[in-house]
Short mmCIF file of C-alpha atoms and ligand atoms in Angstrom, two decimals:
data_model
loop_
_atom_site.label_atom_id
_atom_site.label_comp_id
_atom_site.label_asym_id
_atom_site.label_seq_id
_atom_site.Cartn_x
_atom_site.Cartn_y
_atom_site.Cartn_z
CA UNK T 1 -89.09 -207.91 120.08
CA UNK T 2 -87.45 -207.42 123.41
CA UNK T 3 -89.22 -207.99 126.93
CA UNK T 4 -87.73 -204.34 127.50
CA UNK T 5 -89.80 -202.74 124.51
CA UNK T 6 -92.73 -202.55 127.22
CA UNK T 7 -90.69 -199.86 129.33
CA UNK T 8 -89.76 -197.45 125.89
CA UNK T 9 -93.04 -194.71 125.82
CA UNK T 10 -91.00 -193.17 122.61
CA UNK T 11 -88.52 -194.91 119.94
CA UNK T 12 -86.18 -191.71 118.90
CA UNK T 13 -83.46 -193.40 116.83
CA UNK T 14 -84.07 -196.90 114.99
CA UNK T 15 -81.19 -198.60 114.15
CA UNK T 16 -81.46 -197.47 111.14
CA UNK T 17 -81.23 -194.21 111.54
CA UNK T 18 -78.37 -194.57 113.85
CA UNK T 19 -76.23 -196.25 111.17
CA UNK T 20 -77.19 -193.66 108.50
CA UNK T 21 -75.83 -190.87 111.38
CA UNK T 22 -72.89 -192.86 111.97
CA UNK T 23 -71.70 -193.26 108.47
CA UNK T 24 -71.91 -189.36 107.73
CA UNK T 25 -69.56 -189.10 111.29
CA UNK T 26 -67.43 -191.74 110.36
CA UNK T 27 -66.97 -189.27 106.70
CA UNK T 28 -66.70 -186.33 108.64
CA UNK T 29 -63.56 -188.19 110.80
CA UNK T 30 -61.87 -189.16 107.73
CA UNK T 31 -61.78 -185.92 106.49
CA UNK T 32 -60.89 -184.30 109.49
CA UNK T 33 -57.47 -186.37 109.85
CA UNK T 34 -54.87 -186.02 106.79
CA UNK T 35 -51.68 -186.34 108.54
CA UNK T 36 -51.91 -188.53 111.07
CA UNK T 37 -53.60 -191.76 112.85
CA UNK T 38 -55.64 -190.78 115.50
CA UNK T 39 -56.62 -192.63 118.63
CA UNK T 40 -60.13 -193.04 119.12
CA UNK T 41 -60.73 -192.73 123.20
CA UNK T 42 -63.57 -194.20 124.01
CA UNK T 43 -65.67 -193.78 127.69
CA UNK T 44 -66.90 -196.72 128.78
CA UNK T 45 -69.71 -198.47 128.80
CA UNK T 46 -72.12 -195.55 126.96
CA UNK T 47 -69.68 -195.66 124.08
CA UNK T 48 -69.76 -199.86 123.12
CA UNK T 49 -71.95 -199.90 120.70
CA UNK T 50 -71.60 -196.38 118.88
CA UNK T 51 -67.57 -197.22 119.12
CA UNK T 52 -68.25 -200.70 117.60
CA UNK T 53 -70.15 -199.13 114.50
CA UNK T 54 -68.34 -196.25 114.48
CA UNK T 55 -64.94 -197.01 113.79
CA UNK T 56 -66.03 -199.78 111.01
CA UNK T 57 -67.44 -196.00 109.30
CA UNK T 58 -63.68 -194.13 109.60
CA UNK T 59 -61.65 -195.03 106.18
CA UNK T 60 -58.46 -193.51 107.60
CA UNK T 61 -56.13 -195.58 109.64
CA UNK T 62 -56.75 -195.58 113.80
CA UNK T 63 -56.13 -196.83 117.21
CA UNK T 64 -58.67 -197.08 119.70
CA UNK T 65 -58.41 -197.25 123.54
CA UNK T 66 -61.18 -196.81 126.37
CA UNK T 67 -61.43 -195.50 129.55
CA UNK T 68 -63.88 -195.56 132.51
CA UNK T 69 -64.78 -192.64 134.69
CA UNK T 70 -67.24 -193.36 137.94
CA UNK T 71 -69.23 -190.04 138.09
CA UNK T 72 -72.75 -190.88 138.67
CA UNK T 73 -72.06 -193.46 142.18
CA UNK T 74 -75.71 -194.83 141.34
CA UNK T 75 -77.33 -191.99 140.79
CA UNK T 76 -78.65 -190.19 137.38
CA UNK T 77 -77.55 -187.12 137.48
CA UNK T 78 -74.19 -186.13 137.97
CA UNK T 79 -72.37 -184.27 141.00
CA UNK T 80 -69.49 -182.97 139.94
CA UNK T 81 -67.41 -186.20 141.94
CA UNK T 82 -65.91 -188.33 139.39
CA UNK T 83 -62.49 -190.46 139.52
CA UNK T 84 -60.74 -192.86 136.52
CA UNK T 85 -61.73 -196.34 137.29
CA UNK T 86 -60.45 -197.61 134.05
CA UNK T 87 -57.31 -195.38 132.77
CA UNK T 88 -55.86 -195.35 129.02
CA UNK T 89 -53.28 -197.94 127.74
CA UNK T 90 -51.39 -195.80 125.68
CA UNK T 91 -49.52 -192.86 126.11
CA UNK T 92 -51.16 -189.35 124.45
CA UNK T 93 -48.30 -187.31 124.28
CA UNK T 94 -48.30 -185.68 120.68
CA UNK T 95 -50.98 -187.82 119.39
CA UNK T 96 -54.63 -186.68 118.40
CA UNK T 97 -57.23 -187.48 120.41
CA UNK T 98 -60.84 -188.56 119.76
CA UNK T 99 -63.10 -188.73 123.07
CA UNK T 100 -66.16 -190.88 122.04
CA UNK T 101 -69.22 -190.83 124.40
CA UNK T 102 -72.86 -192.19 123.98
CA UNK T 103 -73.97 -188.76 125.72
CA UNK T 104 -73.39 -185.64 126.98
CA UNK T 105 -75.89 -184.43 129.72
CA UNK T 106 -74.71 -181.75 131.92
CA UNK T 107 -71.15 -182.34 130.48
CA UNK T 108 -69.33 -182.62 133.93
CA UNK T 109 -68.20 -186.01 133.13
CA UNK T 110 -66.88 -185.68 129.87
CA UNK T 111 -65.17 -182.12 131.24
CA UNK T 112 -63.61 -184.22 133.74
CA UNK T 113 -61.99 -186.48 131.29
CA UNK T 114 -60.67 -183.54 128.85
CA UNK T 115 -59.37 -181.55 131.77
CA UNK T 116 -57.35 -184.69 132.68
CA UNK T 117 -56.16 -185.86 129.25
CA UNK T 118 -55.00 -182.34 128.31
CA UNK T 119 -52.85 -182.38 131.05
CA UNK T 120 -50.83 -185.22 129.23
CA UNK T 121 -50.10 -182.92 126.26
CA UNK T 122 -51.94 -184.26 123.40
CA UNK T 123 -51.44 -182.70 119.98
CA UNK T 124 -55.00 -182.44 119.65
CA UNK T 125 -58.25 -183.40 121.23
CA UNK T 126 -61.47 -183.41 119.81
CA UNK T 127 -65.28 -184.47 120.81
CA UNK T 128 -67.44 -186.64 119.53
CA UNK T 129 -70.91 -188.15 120.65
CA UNK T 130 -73.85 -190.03 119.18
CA UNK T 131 -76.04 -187.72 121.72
CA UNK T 132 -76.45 -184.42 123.17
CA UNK T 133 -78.40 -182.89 125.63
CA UNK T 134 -77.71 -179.65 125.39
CA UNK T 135 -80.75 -178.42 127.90
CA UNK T 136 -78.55 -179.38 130.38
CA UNK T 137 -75.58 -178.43 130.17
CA UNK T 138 -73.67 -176.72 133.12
CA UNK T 139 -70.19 -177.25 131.14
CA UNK T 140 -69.60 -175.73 127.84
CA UNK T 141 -67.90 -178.23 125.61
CA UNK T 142 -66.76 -177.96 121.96
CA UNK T 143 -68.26 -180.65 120.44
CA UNK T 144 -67.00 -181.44 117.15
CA UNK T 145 -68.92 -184.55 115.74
CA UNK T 146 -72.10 -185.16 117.08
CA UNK T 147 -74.75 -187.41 116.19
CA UNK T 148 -78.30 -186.17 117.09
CA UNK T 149 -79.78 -183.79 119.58
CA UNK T 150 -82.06 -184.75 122.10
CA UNK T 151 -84.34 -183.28 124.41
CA UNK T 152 -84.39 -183.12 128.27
CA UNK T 153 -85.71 -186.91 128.54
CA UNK T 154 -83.87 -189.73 130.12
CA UNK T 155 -83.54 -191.69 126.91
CA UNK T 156 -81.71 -195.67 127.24
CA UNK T 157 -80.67 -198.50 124.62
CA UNK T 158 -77.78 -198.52 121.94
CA UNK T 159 -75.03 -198.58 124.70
CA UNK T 160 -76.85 -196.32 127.00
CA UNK T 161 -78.72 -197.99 130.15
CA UNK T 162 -80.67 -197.21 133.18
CA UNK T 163 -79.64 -199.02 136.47
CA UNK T 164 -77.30 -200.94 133.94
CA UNK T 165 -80.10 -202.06 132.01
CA UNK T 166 -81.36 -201.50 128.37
CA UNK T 167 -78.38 -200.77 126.52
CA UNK T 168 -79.03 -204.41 124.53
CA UNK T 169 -81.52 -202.58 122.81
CA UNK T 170 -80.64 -201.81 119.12
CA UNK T 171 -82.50 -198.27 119.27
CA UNK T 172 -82.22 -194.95 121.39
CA UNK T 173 -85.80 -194.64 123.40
CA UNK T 174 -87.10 -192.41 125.93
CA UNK T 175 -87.80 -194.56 129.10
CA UNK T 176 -91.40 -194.57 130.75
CA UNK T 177 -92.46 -191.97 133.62
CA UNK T 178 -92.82 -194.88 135.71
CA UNK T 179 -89.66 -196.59 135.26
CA UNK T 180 -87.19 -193.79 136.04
CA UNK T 181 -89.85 -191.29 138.41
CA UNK T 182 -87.66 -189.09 136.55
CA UNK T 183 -89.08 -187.42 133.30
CA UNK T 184 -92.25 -186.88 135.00
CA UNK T 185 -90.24 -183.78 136.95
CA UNK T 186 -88.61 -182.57 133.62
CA UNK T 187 -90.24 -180.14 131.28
CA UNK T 188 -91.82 -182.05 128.46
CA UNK T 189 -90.93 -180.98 124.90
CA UNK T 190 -90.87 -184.05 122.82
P1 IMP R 1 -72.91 -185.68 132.22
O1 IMP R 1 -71.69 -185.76 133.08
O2 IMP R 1 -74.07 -185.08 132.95
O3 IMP R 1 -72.68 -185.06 130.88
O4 IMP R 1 -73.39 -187.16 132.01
C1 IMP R 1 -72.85 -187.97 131.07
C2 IMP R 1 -73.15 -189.39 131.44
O5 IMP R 1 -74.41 -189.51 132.09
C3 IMP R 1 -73.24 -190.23 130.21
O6 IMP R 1 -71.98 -190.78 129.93
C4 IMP R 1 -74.27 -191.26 130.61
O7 IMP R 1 -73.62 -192.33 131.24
C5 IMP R 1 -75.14 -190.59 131.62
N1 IMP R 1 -76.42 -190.07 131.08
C6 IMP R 1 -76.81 -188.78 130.97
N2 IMP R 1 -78.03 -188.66 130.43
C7 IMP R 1 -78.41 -189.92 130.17
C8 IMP R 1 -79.61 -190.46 129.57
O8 IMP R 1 -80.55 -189.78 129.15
N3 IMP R 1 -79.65 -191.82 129.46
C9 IMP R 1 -78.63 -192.62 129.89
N4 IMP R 1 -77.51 -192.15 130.43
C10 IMP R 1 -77.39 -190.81 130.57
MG1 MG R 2 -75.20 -194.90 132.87
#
């Protein structure tokens, strides 16, 4: 138990089932690559858990780097504003490219990131996220590996927070109405 169990209305992925997910992605990635080591990218801080469990899945040789993109300035939706506040350590010239993020919403921020990394002329780049929201999205992305799909509900824990908060908990919840004010407004399908 976790004092932050009280604020979860809905439990959508135990940790178990997030492990099963992950080891079927981490298959799919190993296939995927043949002839070369790719270099996992991940976007901080949604990705730290799913990155952690993720790459212990991928039976291929990799690298891993992260990055961190401001697009949100305290808000929870995005606005189209975002800048690099963390940039890559390596150079991506030639090399293929795996973006790993916790979620994709409206998909502005993880557009953002591809837009700028393609402009350093990888060989390849390719999507993958433990979430997606596609009711939401204003940018079409090719996503390549995902996870699980999720309805419109502002959902926290395994990496993802609200505020900064919740992502210690070891399972993807929706939060409570009166938490966020926020999924009272959206249309209610789960
Ligand atoms: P997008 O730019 O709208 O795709 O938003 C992506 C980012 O928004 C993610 O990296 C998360 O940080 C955040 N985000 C979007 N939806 C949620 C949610 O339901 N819970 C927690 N964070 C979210
Ligand atoms: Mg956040």
């Amino acid at each position: 138990m976790n004092q932050l169990d009280d604020d979860i209305v809905k439990v959508l992925f135990t940790p178990e089932m997030i492990q099963e997910r992950i080891a079927e992605l981490g298959q799919e990635i190993s296939d995927r690559y043949t002839d070369s080591v790719p270099l996992l990218v991940g976007v901080l801080k949604g990705c730290a858990l799913f990155m952690a469990h993720l790459i212990q899945q991928v039976h291929i040789p990799l690298e891993i780097d992260f990055m961190a993109v401001l697009s949100y300035e305290g808000r929870q939706q995005s606005n189209g504003t975002t800048r690099i506040i963390k940039d890559l350590d390596f150079v991506i010239e030639g090399r293929d490219i795996i973006l790993v993020e916790g979620i994709v919403d409206t998909g502005m921020t993880l557009g953002y990131i591809l837009r700028n990394l393609q402009a350093r002329q990888p060989r390849s780049i390719r999507l993958c996220t433990l979430l997606d929201k596609p009711a939401r999205r204003i940018i079409k992305l090719p996503v390549d590996f995902k996870g699980f799909e999720i309805p419109d509900r502002f959902v926290v824990g395994y990496g993802l927070d609200f505020n900064q908060l919740y992502r210690n908990l070891p399972y993807v919840g929706i939060l409570k109405d009166d938490v966020t004010g926020l999924n009272r407004q959206r249309q209610k399908t789960w």
